[in-house]
Amino acid sequence: MSNLFSERHEIIKPMSLNPNEMPINLRNRLWNIIQDYIDGSGERNGVIKYLWDRFFKDDVDVLKKDIFSGDIYIGQIKEKFYKFEWNKVYDFLEFLLSIDNYQKANFINILNLVFIDERVQYKIIDGMITPLISGVEAEEVERAVESKYSIVSSHIKRALELYHKRPTADYRNSIKESISAIEALARIVLNKPNATLGALVEQLKIHSAFKEAIKKLYGWTSDEGGIRHAENGKELKVDEKEARYMLVQCSALVNYIISKNEN
């Protein structure tokens, strides 16, 4: 629980974790949640074997079992977990989230609450541990990912994947996918499947200020030396800041356009 007596009275000051920090209290809390999740799954032994084979790529025959119940001891996974580098902890969580389980949604909610409580600078969105921009901004991305229009959702998901890609993020293509989400949405709401965003923006039922914002974003990505159509070897240099801005801004615009058209 955050904001207890000491923080409220500024005896100690709350500090956000650096993205690459994994203090023991955070690791302990994550393991407690992981263990409960695995133990509570309907196929506990199967999940442990799957993790041992697919994630650790180790010999399943070395897994120890209780001689009476036949349950596999989870301690061997715990031992490896506590030796992980900070980034490997998040790799393990993402891999666990890739396994279908009816309790997954609750698992994600609990993990995100722990991230908030421990001031971790990440949030789980669409099964990926994503750098947290801010609470509100992350919610915009999440809402766009959950869009009822599958093609729009796919573009935002792909933008998120490319932004998150490791070991090297693909910021340029993340930006392309972000602006493409708005273009795909405009084609849907105006029923013009082959038109470009530049031709559609004026027809959208949104405030003129937002039309101008979309024009400028689209122009930035489309001009010579831009993101979408680099010419003559000229490429605009982009980094994490531009990709993050575009992901959040385009997600917010997607949500706004949908809300205006629904009303």
mmCIF file of C-alpha atoms in Angstrom:
data_model
loop_
_atom_site.group_PDB
_atom_site.id
_atom_site.type_symbol
_atom_site.label_atom_id
_atom_site.label_comp_id
_atom_site.label_asym_id
_atom_site.label_seq_id
_atom_site.Cartn_x
_atom_site.Cartn_y
_atom_site.Cartn_z
ATOM 1 C CA MET A 1 0.000 0.000 0.000
ATOM 2 C CA SER A 2 1.368 3.381 -1.007
ATOM 3 C CA ASN A 3 0.891 6.788 0.641
ATOM 4 C CA LEU A 4 1.168 5.566 4.206
ATOM 5 C CA PHE A 5 1.921 7.777 7.216
ATOM 6 C CA SER A 6 5.616 8.327 6.473
ATOM 7 C CA GLU A 7 4.952 9.416 2.895
ATOM 8 C CA ARG A 8 1.940 11.585 3.718
ATOM 9 C CA HIS A 9 3.983 13.495 6.282
ATOM 10 C CA GLU A 10 7.041 13.579 3.987
ATOM 11 C CA ILE A 11 9.222 11.752 6.479
ATOM 12 C CA ILE A 12 10.233 9.668 3.507
ATOM 13 C CA LYS A 13 9.715 10.735 -0.100
ATOM 14 C CA PRO A 14 8.166 8.368 -2.642
ATOM 15 C CA MET A 15 10.613 7.414 -5.365
ATOM 16 C CA SER A 16 9.805 5.820 -8.705
ATOM 17 C CA LEU A 17 11.971 2.882 -9.672
ATOM 18 C CA ASN A 18 14.354 3.232 -12.566
ATOM 19 C CA PRO A 19 13.160 0.975 -15.393
ATOM 20 C CA ASN A 20 16.091 -1.417 -14.937
ATOM 21 C CA GLU A 21 15.767 -1.805 -11.162
ATOM 22 C CA MET A 22 14.578 -5.059 -9.603
ATOM 23 C CA PRO A 23 14.817 -4.683 -5.791
ATOM 24 C CA ILE A 24 14.198 -7.747 -3.669
ATOM 25 C CA ASN A 25 10.839 -6.513 -2.368
ATOM 26 C CA LEU A 26 9.517 -6.228 -5.937
ATOM 27 C CA ARG A 27 10.979 -9.595 -6.928
ATOM 28 C CA ASN A 28 9.404 -11.206 -3.850
ATOM 29 C CA ARG A 29 5.968 -9.766 -4.613
ATOM 30 C CA LEU A 30 6.146 -10.819 -8.252
ATOM 31 C CA TRP A 31 7.143 -14.338 -7.284
ATOM 32 C CA ASN A 32 4.289 -14.587 -4.755
ATOM 33 C CA ILE A 33 1.806 -13.670 -7.499
ATOM 34 C CA ILE A 34 3.422 -16.007 -10.039
ATOM 35 C CA GLN A 35 3.388 -18.926 -7.612
ATOM 36 C CA ASP A 36 -0.279 -18.395 -6.757
ATOM 37 C CA TYR A 37 -1.095 -18.143 -10.453
ATOM 38 C CA ILE A 38 0.698 -21.373 -11.344
ATOM 39 C CA ASP A 39 -0.604 -23.252 -8.297
ATOM 40 C CA GLY A 40 -4.142 -22.103 -9.057
ATOM 41 C CA SER A 41 -4.100 -23.098 -12.699
ATOM 42 C CA GLY A 42 -6.078 -26.165 -13.668
ATOM 43 C CA GLU A 43 -3.023 -27.738 -15.279
ATOM 44 C CA ARG A 44 -0.383 -26.920 -12.689
ATOM 45 C CA ASN A 45 2.072 -29.708 -13.574
ATOM 46 C CA GLY A 46 1.552 -29.069 -17.269
ATOM 47 C CA VAL A 47 2.312 -25.350 -16.890
ATOM 48 C CA ILE A 48 5.499 -26.075 -14.924
ATOM 49 C CA LYS A 49 6.661 -28.597 -17.533
ATOM 50 C CA TYR A 50 5.827 -26.165 -20.330
ATOM 51 C CA LEU A 51 7.859 -23.397 -18.677
ATOM 52 C CA TRP A 52 10.744 -25.794 -17.987
ATOM 53 C CA ASP A 53 10.801 -26.995 -21.592
ATOM 54 C CA ARG A 54 9.882 -23.882 -23.606
ATOM 55 C CA PHE A 55 11.294 -21.030 -21.510
ATOM 56 C CA PHE A 56 14.220 -22.581 -19.650
ATOM 57 C CA LYS A 57 14.824 -25.218 -22.378
ATOM 58 C CA ASP A 58 15.842 -27.679 -19.693
ATOM 59 C CA ASP A 59 15.361 -31.430 -19.241
ATOM 60 C CA VAL A 60 11.909 -32.042 -17.708
ATOM 61 C CA ASP A 61 13.157 -35.318 -16.199
ATOM 62 C CA VAL A 62 15.114 -33.371 -13.580
ATOM 63 C CA LEU A 63 11.924 -31.838 -12.169
ATOM 64 C CA LYS A 64 11.244 -33.269 -8.726
ATOM 65 C CA LYS A 65 7.812 -34.522 -7.650
ATOM 66 C CA ASP A 66 6.041 -35.173 -4.387
ATOM 67 C CA ILE A 67 6.033 -38.950 -4.025
ATOM 68 C CA PHE A 68 2.479 -39.020 -2.667
ATOM 69 C CA SER A 69 0.570 -36.416 -4.693
ATOM 70 C CA GLY A 70 2.663 -36.480 -7.855
ATOM 71 C CA ASP A 71 2.783 -32.670 -7.844
ATOM 72 C CA ILE A 72 5.934 -31.148 -9.314
ATOM 73 C CA TYR A 73 7.831 -28.970 -6.870
ATOM 74 C CA ILE A 74 7.818 -25.357 -8.016
ATOM 75 C CA GLY A 75 11.000 -24.606 -6.052
ATOM 76 C CA GLN A 76 13.269 -25.330 -9.032
ATOM 77 C CA ILE A 77 11.566 -22.577 -11.025
ATOM 78 C CA LYS A 78 11.762 -20.267 -8.004
ATOM 79 C CA GLU A 79 15.501 -20.877 -7.748
ATOM 80 C CA LYS A 80 16.014 -19.822 -11.368
ATOM 81 C CA PHE A 81 13.662 -16.846 -10.975
ATOM 82 C CA TYR A 82 15.703 -15.397 -8.129
ATOM 83 C CA LYS A 83 18.859 -15.597 -10.215
ATOM 84 C CA PHE A 84 17.374 -13.712 -13.176
ATOM 85 C CA GLU A 85 18.707 -10.348 -14.269
ATOM 86 C CA TRP A 86 16.009 -7.662 -14.013
ATOM 87 C CA ASN A 87 15.058 -7.878 -17.702
ATOM 88 C CA LYS A 88 14.776 -11.672 -17.592
ATOM 89 C CA VAL A 89 12.127 -11.346 -14.869
ATOM 90 C CA TYR A 90 9.977 -9.389 -17.317
ATOM 91 C CA ASP A 91 10.749 -11.883 -20.104
ATOM 92 C CA PHE A 92 9.511 -14.656 -17.809
ATOM 93 C CA LEU A 93 6.326 -12.756 -16.973
ATOM 94 C CA GLU A 94 5.574 -12.100 -20.651
ATOM 95 C CA PHE A 95 6.153 -15.761 -21.505
ATOM 96 C CA LEU A 96 3.821 -16.820 -18.700
ATOM 97 C CA LEU A 97 1.218 -14.392 -20.037
ATOM 98 C CA SER A 98 1.467 -16.026 -23.472
ATOM 99 C CA ILE A 99 0.016 -19.247 -22.016
ATOM 100 C CA ASP A 100 -3.773 -19.439 -22.265
ATOM 101 C CA ASN A 101 -5.425 -19.457 -18.854
ATOM 102 C CA TYR A 102 -8.912 -18.449 -17.772
ATOM 103 C CA GLN A 103 -7.394 -16.533 -14.820
ATOM 104 C CA LYS A 104 -5.069 -14.468 -16.994
ATOM 105 C CA ALA A 105 -7.110 -11.247 -16.862
ATOM 106 C CA ASN A 106 -7.098 -11.291 -13.057
ATOM 107 C CA PHE A 107 -3.376 -12.113 -13.062
ATOM 108 C CA ILE A 108 -2.677 -9.060 -15.239
ATOM 109 C CA ASN A 109 -4.779 -6.815 -13.002
ATOM 110 C CA ILE A 110 -2.900 -7.943 -9.891
ATOM 111 C CA LEU A 111 0.483 -7.480 -11.569
ATOM 112 C CA ASN A 112 -0.443 -3.970 -12.696
ATOM 113 C CA LEU A 113 -1.560 -3.101 -9.165
ATOM 114 C CA VAL A 114 1.794 -4.308 -7.813
ATOM 115 C CA PHE A 115 3.594 -2.255 -10.465
ATOM 116 C CA ILE A 116 1.697 0.816 -9.267
ATOM 117 C CA ASP A 117 2.254 0.005 -5.606
ATOM 118 C CA GLU A 118 5.991 -0.551 -6.084
ATOM 119 C CA ARG A 119 6.257 2.421 -8.486
ATOM 120 C CA VAL A 120 7.460 0.289 -11.374
ATOM 121 C CA GLN A 121 7.671 2.294 -14.608
ATOM 122 C CA TYR A 122 5.838 -0.329 -16.661
ATOM 123 C CA LYS A 123 2.293 -1.456 -17.336
ATOM 124 C CA ILE A 124 1.003 -4.649 -18.936
ATOM 125 C CA ILE A 125 -0.921 -3.810 -22.097
ATOM 126 C CA ASP A 126 -2.065 -6.555 -24.454
ATOM 127 C CA GLY A 127 0.210 -9.077 -22.723
ATOM 128 C CA MET A 128 3.323 -6.907 -23.113
ATOM 129 C CA ILE A 129 5.199 -5.150 -20.331
ATOM 130 C CA THR A 130 5.281 -1.656 -21.723
ATOM 131 C CA PRO A 131 7.178 1.423 -20.510
ATOM 132 C CA LEU A 132 4.722 3.533 -18.566
ATOM 133 C CA ILE A 133 4.276 6.969 -20.058
ATOM 134 C CA SER A 134 1.757 8.107 -17.474
ATOM 135 C CA GLY A 135 -1.376 6.584 -16.069
ATOM 136 C CA VAL A 136 -3.730 8.541 -18.332
ATOM 137 C CA GLU A 137 -1.600 8.076 -21.445
ATOM 138 C CA ALA A 138 -1.280 4.341 -20.874
ATOM 139 C CA GLU A 139 -5.074 4.131 -20.565
ATOM 140 C CA GLU A 140 -5.460 5.811 -23.967
ATOM 141 C CA VAL A 141 -3.191 3.213 -25.582
ATOM 142 C CA GLU A 142 -5.036 0.404 -23.820
ATOM 143 C CA ARG A 143 -8.433 1.703 -24.977
ATOM 144 C CA ALA A 144 -7.181 1.939 -28.565
ATOM 145 C CA VAL A 145 -5.825 -1.617 -28.394
ATOM 146 C CA GLU A 146 -9.302 -2.732 -27.317
ATOM 147 C CA SER A 147 -11.006 -0.876 -30.195
ATOM 148 C CA LYS A 148 -14.028 -2.630 -31.696
ATOM 149 C CA TYR A 149 -12.466 -2.115 -35.134
ATOM 150 C CA SER A 150 -10.026 -4.990 -35.526
ATOM 151 C CA ILE A 151 -7.825 -3.338 -38.152
ATOM 152 C CA VAL A 152 -7.432 -0.209 -36.006
ATOM 153 C CA SER A 153 -6.617 -2.338 -32.968
ATOM 154 C CA SER A 154 -4.091 -4.319 -35.042
ATOM 155 C CA HIS A 155 -2.203 -1.174 -36.047
ATOM 156 C CA ILE A 156 -1.972 0.065 -32.445
ATOM 157 C CA LYS A 157 -0.929 -3.379 -31.222
ATOM 158 C CA ARG A 158 1.764 -3.529 -33.878
ATOM 159 C CA ALA A 159 2.948 -0.023 -32.992
ATOM 160 C CA LEU A 160 3.179 -1.124 -29.385
ATOM 161 C CA GLU A 161 5.068 -4.303 -30.304
ATOM 162 C CA LEU A 162 7.603 -2.381 -32.412
ATOM 163 C CA TYR A 163 8.013 0.274 -29.713
ATOM 164 C CA HIS A 164 8.596 -2.505 -27.209
ATOM 165 C CA LYS A 165 10.711 -4.729 -29.489
ATOM 166 C CA ARG A 166 13.903 -6.103 -27.972
ATOM 167 C CA PRO A 167 16.861 -6.089 -28.184
ATOM 168 C CA THR A 168 16.369 -3.156 -30.581
ATOM 169 C CA ALA A 169 13.132 -1.201 -30.805
ATOM 170 C CA ASP A 170 11.848 -0.259 -34.265
ATOM 171 C CA TYR A 171 10.679 3.294 -33.611
ATOM 172 C CA ARG A 172 10.328 4.246 -37.261
ATOM 173 C CA ASN A 173 7.877 1.478 -38.073
ATOM 174 C CA SER A 174 6.106 1.941 -34.752
ATOM 175 C CA ILE A 175 5.331 5.502 -35.857
ATOM 176 C CA LYS A 176 4.071 4.238 -39.233
ATOM 177 C CA GLU A 177 1.683 1.854 -37.498
ATOM 178 C CA SER A 178 0.438 4.568 -35.139
ATOM 179 C CA ILE A 179 -0.548 6.972 -37.923
ATOM 180 C CA SER A 180 -1.917 4.061 -39.967
ATOM 181 C CA ALA A 181 -4.392 3.360 -37.158
ATOM 182 C CA ILE A 182 -5.973 6.785 -37.683
ATOM 183 C CA GLU A 183 -6.010 6.300 -41.446
ATOM 184 C CA ALA A 184 -7.702 2.900 -41.092
ATOM 185 C CA LEU A 185 -10.309 4.364 -38.746
ATOM 186 C CA ALA A 186 -11.050 7.289 -41.073
ATOM 187 C CA ARG A 187 -11.599 4.862 -43.951
ATOM 188 C CA ILE A 188 -14.072 2.895 -41.824
ATOM 189 C CA VAL A 189 -16.137 5.779 -40.432
ATOM 190 C CA LEU A 190 -16.312 7.517 -43.848
ATOM 191 C CA ASN A 191 -16.745 4.247 -45.759
ATOM 192 C CA LYS A 192 -13.920 5.054 -48.168
ATOM 193 C CA PRO A 193 -11.615 2.022 -48.035
ATOM 194 C CA ASN A 194 -9.063 3.229 -50.595
ATOM 195 C CA ALA A 195 -8.639 6.880 -49.651
ATOM 196 C CA THR A 196 -5.622 8.301 -47.848
ATOM 197 C CA LEU A 197 -5.791 10.064 -44.520
ATOM 198 C CA GLY A 198 -4.781 13.322 -46.198
ATOM 199 C CA ALA A 199 -7.906 13.169 -48.344
ATOM 200 C CA LEU A 200 -10.189 12.045 -45.526
ATOM 201 C CA VAL A 201 -9.267 14.252 -42.606
ATOM 202 C CA GLU A 202 -11.474 17.214 -43.585
ATOM 203 C CA GLN A 203 -14.519 14.956 -43.765
ATOM 204 C CA LEU A 204 -14.178 13.662 -40.222
ATOM 205 C CA LYS A 205 -16.789 14.909 -37.758
ATOM 206 C CA ILE A 206 -14.325 16.341 -35.262
ATOM 207 C CA HIS A 207 -13.238 19.797 -34.161
ATOM 208 C CA SER A 208 -11.141 21.733 -36.677
ATOM 209 C CA ALA A 209 -8.249 21.935 -34.204
ATOM 210 C CA PHE A 210 -8.022 18.148 -34.148
ATOM 211 C CA LYS A 211 -8.193 18.051 -37.939
ATOM 212 C CA GLU A 212 -5.199 20.370 -38.054
ATOM 213 C CA ALA A 213 -3.337 18.177 -35.551
ATOM 214 C CA ILE A 214 -3.966 15.081 -37.683
ATOM 215 C CA LYS A 215 -2.889 16.899 -40.850
ATOM 216 C CA LYS A 216 0.389 17.921 -39.241
ATOM 217 C CA LEU A 217 1.095 14.465 -37.866
ATOM 218 C CA TYR A 218 0.270 12.872 -41.210
ATOM 219 C CA GLY A 219 2.330 15.455 -43.067
ATOM 220 C CA TRP A 220 5.303 14.842 -40.779
ATOM 221 C CA THR A 221 5.175 11.119 -41.512
ATOM 222 C CA SER A 222 4.521 11.509 -45.253
ATOM 223 C CA ASP A 223 6.750 14.366 -46.464
ATOM 224 C CA GLU A 224 10.069 13.848 -48.219
ATOM 225 C CA GLY A 225 12.489 12.639 -45.605
ATOM 226 C CA GLY A 226 9.529 11.663 -43.448
ATOM 227 C CA ILE A 227 8.668 8.372 -41.816
ATOM 228 C CA ARG A 228 6.431 6.727 -44.405
ATOM 229 C CA HIS A 229 8.089 7.760 -47.659
ATOM 230 C CA ALA A 230 11.765 8.522 -47.228
ATOM 231 C CA GLU A 231 13.215 9.577 -50.566
ATOM 232 C CA ASN A 232 16.693 10.000 -52.017
ATOM 233 C CA GLY A 233 18.208 8.270 -49.014
ATOM 234 C CA LYS A 234 16.903 10.989 -46.706
ATOM 235 C CA GLU A 235 15.428 9.725 -43.473
ATOM 236 C CA LEU A 236 14.175 11.726 -40.549
ATOM 237 C CA LYS A 237 15.967 10.667 -37.393
ATOM 238 C CA VAL A 238 13.543 9.420 -34.764
ATOM 239 C CA ASP A 239 14.007 7.926 -31.339
ATOM 240 C CA GLU A 240 11.975 6.661 -28.406
ATOM 241 C CA LYS A 241 10.535 10.104 -27.642
ATOM 242 C CA GLU A 242 8.915 10.549 -31.067
ATOM 243 C CA ALA A 243 7.637 6.964 -31.146
ATOM 244 C CA ARG A 244 6.160 7.277 -27.662
ATOM 245 C CA TYR A 245 4.503 10.595 -28.518
ATOM 246 C CA MET A 246 2.973 9.185 -31.707
ATOM 247 C CA LEU A 247 1.759 6.023 -29.989
ATOM 248 C CA VAL A 248 -0.016 8.010 -27.275
ATOM 249 C CA GLN A 249 -1.252 10.827 -29.520
ATOM 250 C CA CYS A 250 -2.604 8.540 -32.240
ATOM 251 C CA SER A 251 -4.242 6.282 -29.642
ATOM 252 C CA ALA A 252 -5.944 9.304 -28.083
ATOM 253 C CA LEU A 253 -7.117 10.516 -31.496
ATOM 254 C CA VAL A 254 -8.467 7.064 -32.350
ATOM 255 C CA ASN A 255 -10.479 7.034 -29.116
ATOM 256 C CA TYR A 256 -11.696 10.579 -29.727
ATOM 257 C CA ILE A 257 -12.814 9.922 -33.326
ATOM 258 C CA ILE A 258 -14.662 6.762 -32.269
ATOM 259 C CA SER A 259 -16.445 8.594 -29.453
ATOM 260 C CA LYS A 260 -17.500 11.456 -31.740
ATOM 261 C CA ASN A 261 -18.861 9.125 -34.361
ATOM 262 C CA GLU A 262 -20.712 7.010 -31.818
ATOM 263 C CA ASN A 263 -22.411 10.114 -30.444
#
